[in-house]
Structure formats: structure tokens, C-alpha cells
Amino acid sequence: MTADVSSDKLDGMGVVMSFQKLRAVLHETVCDFDHAALDTIGYFRQNNPSAENVAKFVFERLRVKLPEGVRLQNVRVVEEPGCSAEFSL
């Protein structure tokens, strides 16, 4: 799974957000359902646990956890090489 972020400004280090921080926030967002049976999670009881819906589910939760001024551009879920789904607004 990958996520792309953007911002109108760079921080003091000249980056939008450190990759380490982004990885940590992404991990925090998915750790509750990583390697879980998705149909046991409320959202997926109502929605097909497709890669597209997983990307949307993560996108909606991740974007509210980002620092002020950092925008989530997309979340991509890779099922296997050459086969992925992306959600963006």
C-alpha cells in the first residue's frame, strides 16, 4: 500500500512530510485490520472488500491524521505486481 501527499509549502527540512512520519501514520491507520478477515470490520460488512474499497477506506481514515497543510492525494493498494487499485478525491 502506498500513499502520496502534497502541500503548498515545504517544511524547514525542505519536504512536505518525512517518509518515516508518513509510513508511521499509514501503519497506524491500517494496523487494526492488516492481515485480518476484512468482512469482520463494519465497513466491509456493507461493502465488498475489493482493493478499490480498501483504498477508499484507508484514504478516508488517513487524510484526517495528516499534519495541518498536508493533503492526501491518493492511496494505492497493490494486490500483486501489475495489479493495483487507487483511490483519490
mmCIF file with all atom_site columns, N, CA and C in Angstrom, residues 6-11 14-16 69:
data_model
loop_
_atom_site.group_PDB
_atom_site.id
_atom_site.type_symbol
_atom_site.label_atom_id
_atom_site.label_alt_id
_atom_site.label_comp_id
_atom_site.label_asym_id
_atom_site.label_entity_id
_atom_site.label_seq_id
_atom_site.pdbx_PDB_ins_code
_atom_site.Cartn_x
_atom_site.Cartn_y
_atom_site.Cartn_z
_atom_site.occupancy
_atom_site.B_iso_or_equiv
_atom_site.pdbx_formal_charge
_atom_site.auth_seq_id
_atom_site.auth_comp_id
_atom_site.auth_asym_id
_atom_site.auth_atom_id
_atom_site.pdbx_PDB_model_num
ATOM 1  N N  . SER A 1 6  ? 0.744  15.966 -0.640 1.00 0.00 ? 6  SER A N  1
ATOM 2  C CA . SER A 1 6  ? 1.220  17.217 -1.225 1.00 0.00 ? 6  SER A CA 1
ATOM 3  C C  . SER A 1 6  ? 0.965  18.352 -0.247 1.00 0.00 ? 6  SER A C  1
ATOM 4  N N  . SER A 1 7  ? 1.571  19.488 -0.534 1.00 0.00 ? 7  SER A N  1
ATOM 5  C CA . SER A 1 7  ? 1.399  20.675 0.294  1.00 0.00 ? 7  SER A CA 1
ATOM 6  C C  . SER A 1 7  ? 1.763  21.899 -0.530 1.00 0.00 ? 7  SER A C  1
ATOM 7  N N  . ASP A 1 8  ? 1.247  23.043 -0.125 1.00 0.00 ? 8  ASP A N  1
ATOM 8  C CA . ASP A 1 8  ? 1.614  24.297 -0.778 1.00 0.00 ? 8  ASP A CA 1
ATOM 9  C C  . ASP A 1 8  ? 2.971  24.796 -0.299 1.00 0.00 ? 8  ASP A C  1
ATOM 10 N N  . LYS A 1 9  ? 3.435  24.276 0.847  1.00 0.00 ? 9  LYS A N  1
ATOM 11 C CA . LYS A 1 9  ? 4.702  24.717 1.431  1.00 0.00 ? 9  LYS A CA 1
ATOM 12 C C  . LYS A 1 9  ? 5.534  23.510 1.849  1.00 0.00 ? 9  LYS A C  1
ATOM 13 N N  . LEU A 1 10 ? 6.838  23.695 1.828  1.00 0.00 ? 10 LEU A N  1
ATOM 14 C CA . LEU A 1 10 ? 7.746  22.686 2.360  1.00 0.00 ? 10 LEU A CA 1
ATOM 15 C C  . LEU A 1 10 ? 8.120  23.088 3.778  1.00 0.00 ? 10 LEU A C  1
ATOM 16 N N  . ASP A 1 11 ? 8.447  22.100 4.602  1.00 0.00 ? 11 ASP A N  1
ATOM 17 C CA . ASP A 1 11 ? 8.840  22.405 5.980  1.00 0.00 ? 11 ASP A CA 1
ATOM 18 C C  . ASP A 1 11 ? 10.291 22.885 6.020  1.00 0.00 ? 11 ASP A C  1
ATOM 19 N N  . GLY A 1 14 ? 12.725 21.127 3.963  1.00 0.00 ? 14 GLY A N  1
ATOM 20 C CA . GLY A 1 14 ? 12.521 21.146 2.522  1.00 0.00 ? 14 GLY A CA 1
ATOM 21 C C  . GLY A 1 14 ? 11.686 19.999 1.999  1.00 0.00 ? 14 GLY A C  1
ATOM 22 N N  . VAL A 1 15 ? 10.831 19.421 2.862  1.00 0.00 ? 15 VAL A N  1
ATOM 23 C CA . VAL A 1 15 ? 9.965  18.311 2.449  1.00 0.00 ? 15 VAL A CA 1
ATOM 24 C C  . VAL A 1 15 ? 8.519  18.609 2.834  1.00 0.00 ? 15 VAL A C  1
ATOM 25 N N  . VAL A 1 16 ? 7.589  17.933 2.188  1.00 0.00 ? 16 VAL A N  1
ATOM 26 C CA . VAL A 1 16 ? 6.177  18.029 2.560  1.00 0.00 ? 16 VAL A CA 1
ATOM 27 C C  . VAL A 1 16 ? 5.969  17.363 3.910  1.00 0.00 ? 16 VAL A C  1
ATOM 28 N N  . GLY A 1 69 ? -1.964 21.324 6.706  1.00 0.00 ? 69 GLY A N  1
ATOM 29 C CA . GLY A 1 69 ? -1.290 21.777 5.495  1.00 0.00 ? 69 GLY A CA 1
ATOM 30 C C  . GLY A 1 69 ? -0.834 20.666 4.569  1.00 0.00 ? 69 GLY A C  1
#
